[in-house]
Coordinates of C-alpha atoms and ligand atoms in Angstrom, one line a residue:
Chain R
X1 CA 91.3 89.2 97.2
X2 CA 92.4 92.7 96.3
X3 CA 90.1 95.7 98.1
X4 CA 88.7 98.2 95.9
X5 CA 89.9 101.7 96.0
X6 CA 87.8 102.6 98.6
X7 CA 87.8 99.5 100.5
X8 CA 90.8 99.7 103.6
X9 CA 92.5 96.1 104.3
X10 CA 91.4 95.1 107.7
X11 CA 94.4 95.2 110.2
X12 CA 95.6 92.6 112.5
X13 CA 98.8 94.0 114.4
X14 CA 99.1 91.1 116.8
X15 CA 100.5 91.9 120.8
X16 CA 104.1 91.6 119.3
X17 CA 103.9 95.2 117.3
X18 CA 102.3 96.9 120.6
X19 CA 105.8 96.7 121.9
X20 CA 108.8 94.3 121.1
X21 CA 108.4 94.5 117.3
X22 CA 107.4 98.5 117.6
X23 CA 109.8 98.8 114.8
X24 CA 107.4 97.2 112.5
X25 CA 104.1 98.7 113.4
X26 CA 106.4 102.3 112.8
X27 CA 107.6 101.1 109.3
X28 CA 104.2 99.3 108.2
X29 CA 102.5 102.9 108.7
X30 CA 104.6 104.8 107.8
X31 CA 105.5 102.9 104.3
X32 CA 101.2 102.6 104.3
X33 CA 101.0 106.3 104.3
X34 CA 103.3 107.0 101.0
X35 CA 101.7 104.4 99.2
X36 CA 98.1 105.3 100.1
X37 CA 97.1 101.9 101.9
X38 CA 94.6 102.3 104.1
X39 CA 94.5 99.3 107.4
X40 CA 91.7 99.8 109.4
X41 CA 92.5 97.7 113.2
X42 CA 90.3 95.8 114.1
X43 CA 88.6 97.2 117.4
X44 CA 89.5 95.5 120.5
X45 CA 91.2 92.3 119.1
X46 CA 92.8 89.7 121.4
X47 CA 96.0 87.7 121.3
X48 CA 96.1 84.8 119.3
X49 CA 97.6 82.7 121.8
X50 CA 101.0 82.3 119.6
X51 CA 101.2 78.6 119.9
X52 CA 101.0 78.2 123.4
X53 CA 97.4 77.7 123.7
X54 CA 96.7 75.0 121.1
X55 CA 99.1 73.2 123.1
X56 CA 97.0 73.4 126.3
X57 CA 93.3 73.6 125.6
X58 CA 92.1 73.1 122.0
X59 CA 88.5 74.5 121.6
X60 CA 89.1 77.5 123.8
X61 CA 92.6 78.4 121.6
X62 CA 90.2 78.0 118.3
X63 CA 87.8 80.1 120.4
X64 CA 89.9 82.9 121.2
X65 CA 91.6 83.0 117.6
X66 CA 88.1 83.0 115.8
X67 CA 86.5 86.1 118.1
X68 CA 89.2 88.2 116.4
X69 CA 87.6 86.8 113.1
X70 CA 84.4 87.5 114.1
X71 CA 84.9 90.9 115.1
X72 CA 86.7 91.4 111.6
X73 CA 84.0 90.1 109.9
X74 CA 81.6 92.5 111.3
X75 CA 83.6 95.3 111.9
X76 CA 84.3 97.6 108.4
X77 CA 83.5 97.0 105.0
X78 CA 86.1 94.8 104.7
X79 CA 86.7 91.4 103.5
X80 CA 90.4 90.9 104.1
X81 CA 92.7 90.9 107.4
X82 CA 95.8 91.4 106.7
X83 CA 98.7 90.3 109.9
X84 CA 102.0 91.6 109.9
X85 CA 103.0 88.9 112.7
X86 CA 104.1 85.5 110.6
X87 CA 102.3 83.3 113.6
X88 CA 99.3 85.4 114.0
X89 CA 98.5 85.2 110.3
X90 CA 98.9 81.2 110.4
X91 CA 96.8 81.1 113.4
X92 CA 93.9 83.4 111.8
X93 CA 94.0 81.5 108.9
X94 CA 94.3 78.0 110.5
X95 CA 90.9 78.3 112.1
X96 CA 89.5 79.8 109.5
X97 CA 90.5 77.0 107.0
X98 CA 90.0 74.4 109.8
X99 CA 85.9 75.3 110.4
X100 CA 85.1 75.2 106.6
X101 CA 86.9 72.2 106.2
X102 CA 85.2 70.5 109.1
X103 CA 81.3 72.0 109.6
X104 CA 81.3 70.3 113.5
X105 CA 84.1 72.4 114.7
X106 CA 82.8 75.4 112.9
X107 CA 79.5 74.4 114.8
X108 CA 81.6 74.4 117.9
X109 CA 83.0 77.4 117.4
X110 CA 80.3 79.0 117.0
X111 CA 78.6 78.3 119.9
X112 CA 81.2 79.2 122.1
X113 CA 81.3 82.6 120.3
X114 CA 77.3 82.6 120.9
X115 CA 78.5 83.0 124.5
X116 CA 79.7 86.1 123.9
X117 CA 77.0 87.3 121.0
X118 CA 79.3 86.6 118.5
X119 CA 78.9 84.5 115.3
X120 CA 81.8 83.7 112.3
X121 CA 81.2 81.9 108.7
X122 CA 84.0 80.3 107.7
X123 CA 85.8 82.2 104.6
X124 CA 83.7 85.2 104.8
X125 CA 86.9 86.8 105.0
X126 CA 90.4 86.4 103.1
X127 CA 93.3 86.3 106.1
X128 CA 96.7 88.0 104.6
X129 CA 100.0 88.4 105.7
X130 CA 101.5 91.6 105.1
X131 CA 104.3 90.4 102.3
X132 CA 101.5 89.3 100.2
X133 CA 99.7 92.9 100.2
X134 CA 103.1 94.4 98.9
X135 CA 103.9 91.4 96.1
X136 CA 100.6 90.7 94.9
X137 CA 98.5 94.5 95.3
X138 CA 100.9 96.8 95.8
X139 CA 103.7 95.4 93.2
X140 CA 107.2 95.3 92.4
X141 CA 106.4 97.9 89.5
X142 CA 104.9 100.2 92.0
X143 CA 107.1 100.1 94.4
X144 CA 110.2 100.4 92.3
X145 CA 108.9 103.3 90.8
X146 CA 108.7 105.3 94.1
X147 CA 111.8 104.8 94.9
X148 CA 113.7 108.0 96.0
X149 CA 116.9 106.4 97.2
X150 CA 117.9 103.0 96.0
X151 CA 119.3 100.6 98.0
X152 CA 122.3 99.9 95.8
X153 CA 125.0 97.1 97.3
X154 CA 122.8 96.6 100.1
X155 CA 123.7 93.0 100.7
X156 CA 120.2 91.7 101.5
X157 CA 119.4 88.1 103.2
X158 CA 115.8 87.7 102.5
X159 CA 114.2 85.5 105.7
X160 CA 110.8 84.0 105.4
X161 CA 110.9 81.5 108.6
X162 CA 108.1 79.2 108.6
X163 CA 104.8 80.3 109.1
X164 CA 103.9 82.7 106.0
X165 CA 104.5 79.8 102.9
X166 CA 104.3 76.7 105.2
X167 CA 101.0 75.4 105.2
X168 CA 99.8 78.1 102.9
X169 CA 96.5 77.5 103.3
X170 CA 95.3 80.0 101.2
X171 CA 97.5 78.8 98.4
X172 CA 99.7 82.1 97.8
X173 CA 103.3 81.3 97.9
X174 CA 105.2 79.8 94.9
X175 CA 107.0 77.3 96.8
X176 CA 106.7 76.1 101.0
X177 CA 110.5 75.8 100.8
X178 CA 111.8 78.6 98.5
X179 CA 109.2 81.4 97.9
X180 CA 110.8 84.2 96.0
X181 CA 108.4 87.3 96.7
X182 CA 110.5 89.0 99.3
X183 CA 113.8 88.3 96.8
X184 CA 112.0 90.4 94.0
X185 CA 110.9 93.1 96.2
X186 CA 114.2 93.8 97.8
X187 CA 115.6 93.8 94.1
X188 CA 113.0 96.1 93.2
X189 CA 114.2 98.8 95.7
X190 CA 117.6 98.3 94.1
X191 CA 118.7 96.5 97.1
X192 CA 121.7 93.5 95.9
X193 CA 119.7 90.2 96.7
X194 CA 122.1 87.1 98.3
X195 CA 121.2 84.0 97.9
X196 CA 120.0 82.6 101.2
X197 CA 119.0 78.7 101.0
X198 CA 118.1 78.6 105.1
X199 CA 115.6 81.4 103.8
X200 CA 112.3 79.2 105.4
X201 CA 113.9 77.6 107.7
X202 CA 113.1 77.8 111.9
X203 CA 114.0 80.8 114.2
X204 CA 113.1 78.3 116.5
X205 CA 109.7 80.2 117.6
X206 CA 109.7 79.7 121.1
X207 CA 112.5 77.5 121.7
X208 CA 114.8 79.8 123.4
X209 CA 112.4 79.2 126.5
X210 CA 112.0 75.5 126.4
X211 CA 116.1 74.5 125.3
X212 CA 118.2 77.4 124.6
X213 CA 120.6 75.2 123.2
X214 CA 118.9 73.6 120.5
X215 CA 117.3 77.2 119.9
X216 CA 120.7 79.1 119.8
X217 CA 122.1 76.2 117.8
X218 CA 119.0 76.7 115.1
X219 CA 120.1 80.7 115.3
X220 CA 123.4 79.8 114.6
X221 CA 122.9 78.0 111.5
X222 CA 120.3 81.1 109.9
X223 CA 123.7 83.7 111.0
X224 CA 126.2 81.6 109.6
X225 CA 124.1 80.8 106.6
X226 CA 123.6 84.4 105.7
X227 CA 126.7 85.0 106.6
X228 CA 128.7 82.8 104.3
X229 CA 126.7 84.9 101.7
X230 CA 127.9 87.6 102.4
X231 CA 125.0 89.4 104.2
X232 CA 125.0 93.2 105.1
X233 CA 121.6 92.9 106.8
X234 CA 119.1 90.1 106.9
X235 CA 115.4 91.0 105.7
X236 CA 112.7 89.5 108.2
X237 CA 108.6 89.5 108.0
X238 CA 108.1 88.0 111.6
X239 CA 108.6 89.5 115.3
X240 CA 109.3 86.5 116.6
X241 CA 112.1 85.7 113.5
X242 CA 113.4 89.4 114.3
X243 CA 113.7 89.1 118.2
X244 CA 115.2 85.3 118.2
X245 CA 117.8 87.0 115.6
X246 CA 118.6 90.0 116.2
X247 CA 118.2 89.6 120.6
X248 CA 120.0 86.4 120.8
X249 CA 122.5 86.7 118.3
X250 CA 125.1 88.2 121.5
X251 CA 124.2 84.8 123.7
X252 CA 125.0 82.5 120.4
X253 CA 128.3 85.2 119.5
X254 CA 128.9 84.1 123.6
X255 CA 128.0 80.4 122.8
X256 CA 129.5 79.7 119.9
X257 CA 132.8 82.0 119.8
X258 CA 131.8 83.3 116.7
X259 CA 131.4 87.2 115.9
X260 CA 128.1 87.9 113.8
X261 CA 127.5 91.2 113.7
X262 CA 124.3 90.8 111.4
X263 CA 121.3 93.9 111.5
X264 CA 118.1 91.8 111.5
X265 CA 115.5 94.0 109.9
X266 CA 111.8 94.4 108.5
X267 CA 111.4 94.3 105.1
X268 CA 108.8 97.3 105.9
X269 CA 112.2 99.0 107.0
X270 CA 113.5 98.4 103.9
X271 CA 111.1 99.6 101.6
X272 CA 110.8 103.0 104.2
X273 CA 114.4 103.6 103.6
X274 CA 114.1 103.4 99.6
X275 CA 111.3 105.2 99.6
X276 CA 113.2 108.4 101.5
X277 CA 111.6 107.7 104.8
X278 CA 113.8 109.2 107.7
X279 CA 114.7 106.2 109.5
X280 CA 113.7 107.5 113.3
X281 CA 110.1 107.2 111.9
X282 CA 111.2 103.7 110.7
X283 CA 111.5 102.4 114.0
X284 CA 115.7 102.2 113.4
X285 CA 117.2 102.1 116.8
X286 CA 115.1 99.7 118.4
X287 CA 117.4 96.6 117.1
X288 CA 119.9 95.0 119.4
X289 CA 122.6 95.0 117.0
X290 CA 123.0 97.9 115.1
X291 CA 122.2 99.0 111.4
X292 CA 124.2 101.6 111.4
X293 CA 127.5 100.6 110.0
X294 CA 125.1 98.7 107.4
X295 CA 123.0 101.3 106.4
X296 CA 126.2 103.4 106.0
X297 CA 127.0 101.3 102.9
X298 CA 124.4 101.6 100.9
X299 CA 125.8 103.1 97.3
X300 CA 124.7 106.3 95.5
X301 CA 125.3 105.5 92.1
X302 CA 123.8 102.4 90.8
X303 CA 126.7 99.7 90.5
X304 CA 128.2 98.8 87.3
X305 CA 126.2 95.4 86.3
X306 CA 128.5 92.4 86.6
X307 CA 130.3 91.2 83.8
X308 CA 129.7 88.2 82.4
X309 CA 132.4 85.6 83.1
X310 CA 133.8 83.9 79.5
X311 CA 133.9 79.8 80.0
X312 CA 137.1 78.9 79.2
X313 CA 137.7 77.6 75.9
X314 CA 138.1 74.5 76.9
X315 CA 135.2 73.9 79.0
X316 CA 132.5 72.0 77.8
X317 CA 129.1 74.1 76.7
X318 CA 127.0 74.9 79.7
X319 CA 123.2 75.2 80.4
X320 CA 122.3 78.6 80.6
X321 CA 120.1 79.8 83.1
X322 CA 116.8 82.1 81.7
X323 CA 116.6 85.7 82.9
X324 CA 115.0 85.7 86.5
X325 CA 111.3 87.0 86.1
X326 CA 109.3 88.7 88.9
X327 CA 106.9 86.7 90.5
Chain K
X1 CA 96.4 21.9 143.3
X2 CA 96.1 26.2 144.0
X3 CA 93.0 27.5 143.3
X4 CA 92.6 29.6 140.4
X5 CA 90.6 32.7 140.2
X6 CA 87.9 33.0 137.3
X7 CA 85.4 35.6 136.9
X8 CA 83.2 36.1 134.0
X9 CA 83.0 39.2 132.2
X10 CA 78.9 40.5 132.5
X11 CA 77.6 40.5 128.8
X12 CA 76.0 44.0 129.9
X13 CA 79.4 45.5 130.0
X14 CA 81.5 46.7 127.7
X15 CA 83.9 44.0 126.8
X16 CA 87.3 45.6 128.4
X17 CA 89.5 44.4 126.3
X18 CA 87.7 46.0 123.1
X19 CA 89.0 49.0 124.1
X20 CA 89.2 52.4 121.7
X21 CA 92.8 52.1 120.7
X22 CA 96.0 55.0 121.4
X23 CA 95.9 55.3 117.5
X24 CA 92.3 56.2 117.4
X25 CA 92.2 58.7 120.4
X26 CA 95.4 60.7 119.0
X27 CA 93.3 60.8 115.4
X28 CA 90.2 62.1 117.7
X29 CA 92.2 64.6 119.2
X30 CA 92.9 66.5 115.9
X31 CA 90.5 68.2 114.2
X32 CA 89.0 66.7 110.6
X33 CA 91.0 63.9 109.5
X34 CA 94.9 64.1 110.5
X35 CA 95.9 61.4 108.3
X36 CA 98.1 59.4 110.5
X37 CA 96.7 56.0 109.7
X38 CA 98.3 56.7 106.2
X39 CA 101.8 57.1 107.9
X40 CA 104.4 54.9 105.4
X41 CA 107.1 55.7 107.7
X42 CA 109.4 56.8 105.4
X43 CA 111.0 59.4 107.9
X44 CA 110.8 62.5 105.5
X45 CA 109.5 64.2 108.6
X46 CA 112.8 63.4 110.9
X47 CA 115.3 63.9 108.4
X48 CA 113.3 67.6 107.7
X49 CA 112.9 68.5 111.3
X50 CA 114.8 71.4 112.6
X51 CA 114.4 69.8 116.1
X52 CA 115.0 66.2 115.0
X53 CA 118.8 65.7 116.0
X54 CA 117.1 66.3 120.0
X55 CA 113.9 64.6 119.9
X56 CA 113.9 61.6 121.9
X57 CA 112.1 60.1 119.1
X58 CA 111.8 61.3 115.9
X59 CA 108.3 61.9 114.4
X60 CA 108.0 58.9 112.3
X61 CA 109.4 57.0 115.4
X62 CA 106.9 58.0 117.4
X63 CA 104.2 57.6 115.2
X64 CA 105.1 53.6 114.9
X65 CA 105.2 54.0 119.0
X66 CA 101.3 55.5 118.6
X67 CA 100.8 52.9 116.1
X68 CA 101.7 49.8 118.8
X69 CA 99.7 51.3 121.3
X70 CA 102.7 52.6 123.8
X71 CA 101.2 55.4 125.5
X72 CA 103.2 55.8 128.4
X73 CA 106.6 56.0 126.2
X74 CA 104.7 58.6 123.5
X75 CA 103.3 61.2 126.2
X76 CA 106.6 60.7 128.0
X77 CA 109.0 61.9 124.8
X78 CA 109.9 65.0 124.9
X79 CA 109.3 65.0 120.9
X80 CA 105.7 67.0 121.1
X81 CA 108.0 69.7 123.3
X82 CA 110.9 70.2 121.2
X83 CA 108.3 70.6 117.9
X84 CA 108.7 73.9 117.7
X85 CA 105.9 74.2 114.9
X86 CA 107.8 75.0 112.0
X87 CA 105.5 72.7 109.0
X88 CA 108.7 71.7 107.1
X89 CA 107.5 68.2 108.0
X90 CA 103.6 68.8 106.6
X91 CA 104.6 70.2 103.5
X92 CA 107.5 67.6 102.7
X93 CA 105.2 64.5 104.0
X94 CA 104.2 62.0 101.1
X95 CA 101.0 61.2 102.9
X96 CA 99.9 64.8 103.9
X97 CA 100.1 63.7 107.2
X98 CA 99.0 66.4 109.5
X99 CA 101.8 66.0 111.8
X100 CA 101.7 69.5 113.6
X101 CA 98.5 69.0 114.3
X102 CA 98.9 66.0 115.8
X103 CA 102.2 67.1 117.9
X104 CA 100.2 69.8 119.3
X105 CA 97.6 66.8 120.6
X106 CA 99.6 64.6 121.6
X107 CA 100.5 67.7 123.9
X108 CA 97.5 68.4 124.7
X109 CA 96.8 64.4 126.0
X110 CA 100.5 64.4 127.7
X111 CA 99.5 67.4 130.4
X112 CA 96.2 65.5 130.3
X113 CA 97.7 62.0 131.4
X114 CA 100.0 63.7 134.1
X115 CA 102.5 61.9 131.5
X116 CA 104.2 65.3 130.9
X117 CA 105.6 65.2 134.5
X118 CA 108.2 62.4 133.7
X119 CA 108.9 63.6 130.3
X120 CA 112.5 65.1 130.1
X121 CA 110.9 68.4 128.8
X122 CA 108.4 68.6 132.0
X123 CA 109.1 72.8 132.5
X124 CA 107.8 73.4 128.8
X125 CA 104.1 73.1 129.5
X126 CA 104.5 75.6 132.3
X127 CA 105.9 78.4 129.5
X128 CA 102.2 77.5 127.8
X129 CA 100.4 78.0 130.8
X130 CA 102.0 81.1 131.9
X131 CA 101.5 82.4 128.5
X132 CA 97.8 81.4 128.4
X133 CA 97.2 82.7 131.7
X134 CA 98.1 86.5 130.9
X135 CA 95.9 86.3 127.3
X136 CA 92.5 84.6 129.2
X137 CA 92.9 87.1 132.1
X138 CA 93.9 90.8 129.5
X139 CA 92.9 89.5 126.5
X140 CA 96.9 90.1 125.5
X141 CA 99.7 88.4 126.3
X142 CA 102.4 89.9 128.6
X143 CA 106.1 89.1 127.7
X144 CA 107.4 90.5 131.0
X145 CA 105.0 88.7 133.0
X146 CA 105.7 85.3 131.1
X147 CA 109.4 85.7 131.7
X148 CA 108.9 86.6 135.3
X149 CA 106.4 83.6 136.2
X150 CA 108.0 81.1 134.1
X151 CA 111.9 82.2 134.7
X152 CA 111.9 83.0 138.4
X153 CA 109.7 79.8 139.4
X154 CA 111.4 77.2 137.0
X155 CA 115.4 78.3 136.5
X156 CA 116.9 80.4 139.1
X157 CA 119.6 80.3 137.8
X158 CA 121.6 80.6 134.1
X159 CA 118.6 81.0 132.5
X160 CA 117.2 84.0 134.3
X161 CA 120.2 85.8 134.6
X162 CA 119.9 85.3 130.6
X163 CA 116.3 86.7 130.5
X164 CA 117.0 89.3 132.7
X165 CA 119.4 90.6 130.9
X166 CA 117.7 90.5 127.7
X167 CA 114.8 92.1 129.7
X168 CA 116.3 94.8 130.7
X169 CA 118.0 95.4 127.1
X170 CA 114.2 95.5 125.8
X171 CA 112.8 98.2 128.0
X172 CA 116.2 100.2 126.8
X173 CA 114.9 100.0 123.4
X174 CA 111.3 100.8 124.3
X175 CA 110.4 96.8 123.2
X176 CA 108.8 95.8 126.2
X177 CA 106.0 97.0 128.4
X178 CA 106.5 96.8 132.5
X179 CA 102.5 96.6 132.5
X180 CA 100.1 94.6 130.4
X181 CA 97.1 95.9 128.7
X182 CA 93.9 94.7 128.8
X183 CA 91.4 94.6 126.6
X184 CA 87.9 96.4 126.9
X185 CA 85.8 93.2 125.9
X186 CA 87.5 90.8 128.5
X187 CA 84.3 89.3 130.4
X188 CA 82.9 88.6 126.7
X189 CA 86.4 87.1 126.3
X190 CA 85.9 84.9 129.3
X191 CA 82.5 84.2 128.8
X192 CA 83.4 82.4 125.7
X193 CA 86.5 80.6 126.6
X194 CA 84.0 78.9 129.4
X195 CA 81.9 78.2 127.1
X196 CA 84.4 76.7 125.1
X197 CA 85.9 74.9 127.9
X198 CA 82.6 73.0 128.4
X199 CA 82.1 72.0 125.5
X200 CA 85.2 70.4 125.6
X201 CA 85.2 68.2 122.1
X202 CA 87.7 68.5 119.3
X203 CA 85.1 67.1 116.1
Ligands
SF4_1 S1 106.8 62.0 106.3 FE1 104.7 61.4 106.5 S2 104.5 59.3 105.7 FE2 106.7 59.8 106.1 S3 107.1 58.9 108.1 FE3 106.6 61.1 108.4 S4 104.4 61.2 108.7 FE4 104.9 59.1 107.9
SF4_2 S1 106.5 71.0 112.6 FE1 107.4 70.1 114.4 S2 107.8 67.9 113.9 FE2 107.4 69.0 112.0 S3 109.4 69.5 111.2 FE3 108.7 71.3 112.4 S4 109.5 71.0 114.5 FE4 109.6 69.0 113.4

């Protein structure tokens, strides 16, 4: 559900943007600000527990997700809540599909809530994750129209990870396994789009803490992936997609023997960047391996389109793809 | 001629061999209706899993295991532990099985059971519970805090030379805070995670 004019998107930044994913709380507001989006926080949120707690304790994890619903629901005149953080969004909008599918746990809930003088109906709110505000509201058209300085021959990697089109509660995403929203809105800020088939597949989430190898190994295939491709910088929507990444991408280089050298970046960056944000206020700097030499790439002039490659004359007749359309 | 032993079962008792079955205590454990009794074991979750190649059992394995009652040998895998809750299984599954859901329980009755103990993956509950212990006493988890508790008690050795480096590269780059924050509503917090906790149930 699109907010009217007036209406501000409710705003879930999640513990992860307070610090380790700084860079994206930095771009998100600052990108907010030239295109006149208004988030309004929600006041005194909690952690969502990540998935750690529904591992431990089950009411008390649906308990502490659905007090930061509550106090969305009656905070604001807003009716969305919109997450940056690709885990707290599933979480927020696990409960709140979970309690109108199943009125006892919603009961259940809500008692415990009670506790605290606190109450939550189920789908009194609409829970978003940030990509969707910029596909669906915002726009491709939009965007691509305030853009100041295209990012032409940008090789972009665009990296969904799990969480934001798998389950899809809220039925948003074209496809669990290849969405396409983040492809069209890199294009759209002139950025050269690679194909990237590992584009939903696992970080590993919190892996690195249980069995580094298996979690380095999973790290390894995204960096190798996007790497084959080609990949200047890879495109990411989720701290914990960014710091797996971008912070262990030296310990699988160590592991491996291989030499990635791969800038793992917001998307929010992205759009910044195009739109003529300086990059300090960006949040550039805060990744572990460089953008620098990356960035430095980007073109001026808007490359020449590709020719065309004539079949041979031999060849036999071949199906022809139809133009790409956004969305 | 040795004596055997032969007591009757009272009719007032529960007959003990009717017993509620593993199969139907995992499906109570989930909320709403997980869907595992419509499991064809075609193995579309395995052959999806990111995790799969280091499961002790693979999920469709282990739901067969559920489905013959082996208890012990389910909470024991360290399959629940290495799901790192990625969905590519839910979303490929023929059956809509809801089989995060149901990992995350069968976590949930492992620590329960004492069975995660002698599973191969016995550290990972402690990561949960250092992690929940920071958000139910701030109201915010603590990434410094987790690391130190988890790391320093559990893997003296590679492993926290690994984090502390990483640690110390965060702070460089401004990503990590050295204290946590709490939040301003914390007793309401608290009061309802009790509550919660009492009520206990998973409907
Ligand atoms: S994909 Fe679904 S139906 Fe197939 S084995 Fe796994 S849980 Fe069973
Ligand atoms: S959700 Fe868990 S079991 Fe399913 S594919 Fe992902 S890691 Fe494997």
């Amino acid at each position: 559900m699109k907010p009217s004019n007036e209406e501000p998107y409710g705003y879930y930044p999640g513990c992860s943007l307070e610090k380790n994913a700084l860079a994206y709380n930095e771009s998100t507001s600052a990108v907010a600000n030239v295109l006149g989006l208004k988030f309004e926080e929600v006041a005194d949120w909690n952690c969502c527990g990540a998935s750690e707690y529904l591992a431990l304790d089950i009411l008390p994890a649906y308990a502490l997700i659905s007090r930061n619903l509550a106090l969305a629901a009656s905070s604001s005149g807003s009716h969305s809540l919109v997450a940056p953080c690709s885990a707290c969004f599933l979480n927020l909008s696990k409960v709140d599909h979970q309690m109108a599918e199943v009125p006892a746990l919603a009961s259940q809930v809500n008692e415990a809530l009670a506790a605290g003088g606190l109450s939550y109906q189920p789908g009194s709110i609409t829970i978003r994750h940030l990509l969707d505000v910029f596909v669906n509201d915002v726009g491709f058209d939009r965007i691509s129209s305030l853009v100041t300085h295209p990012l032409y021959e940008l090789r972009v990697a665009p990296y969904y990870g799990c969480l934001i089109s798998r389950p899809d509660y809220e039925g948003v995403y074209d496809s669990p396994e290849y969405p396409t929203g983040l492809d069209h809105l890199m294009t759209a800020l002139g950025a050269e789009v690679v194909d990237f088939p590992l584009k939903t597949h696992c970080c590993g989430g919190h892996m690195t803490q249980i069995s580094e190898p298996v979690a380095l190994e999973l790290i390894r295939r995204l960096l190798q992936n996007a790497h084959e491709y080609d990949a200047d910088v890879i495109a990411t929507l989720c701290p914990m997609c960014q710091l797996n990444l971008d912070v262990y991408q030296e310990h699988v280089n160590h592991a491996f023997g291989t030499n990635y050298h791969i800038p793992i970046l917001y998307f929010t960056q992205l759009i910044g960047l195009a739109l003529g944000i300086r990059a300090k206020e960006l949040g550039f700097g805060r990744e572990f391996v460089s953008a620098k030499r990356a960035l430095a790439k980007i073109g001026k002039a808007r490359p020449a389109p590709k020719k065309k490659r004539k079949p041979s004359k031999e060849a036999l007749p071949m199906p022809q793809a139809t133009e790409v359309e956004y969305r | 001629m040795p004596s055997t032993n032969v007591t009757t079962i009272p009719t007032d008792q529960p007959d003990p061999f009717v017993t509620r079955s593993f199969l139907e205590e995992v499906v109570d454990a989930v909320p709403g209706d997980p869907r595992l009794t419509a499991c064809l074991q075609c193995g579309t979750c395995g052959g999806s899993c990111p995790s799969g190649p280091d499961m002790e059992h693979t999920p469709r394995q282990l739901f067969a295991m559920i489905n013959a009652g082996m208890r012990a040998e389910v909470l024991r895998s360290n399959t629940p532990w290495y799901c790192v809750s990625c969905y590519f299984c839910m979303a490929r599954c023929p059956q809509k099985v809801q089989i995060t859901d149901i990992m995350y329980a069968l976590k949930r009755k492992a620590i329960e059971d004492g069975e995660s103990r002698s599973s191969s993956a016995a550290d990972a509950p402690k990561f949960s519970e250092a992690f929940v212990n920071f958000v139910e006493n701030y109201g915010r988890s603590f990434e410094l805090g987790v690391a130190a508790r988890f790391h320093f008690v559990q893997h003296p050795g590679e492993a926290l030379k690994m984090a502390t480096s990483i640690g110390i590269g965060m702070m460089r780059k401004g990503r990590m805070d050295l204290t946590p924050t709490r939040i301003k509503g914390v007793k309401q917090l608290q009061t309802i995670l009790d509550r919660a906790r009492e009520l206990g149930g998973t409907a």
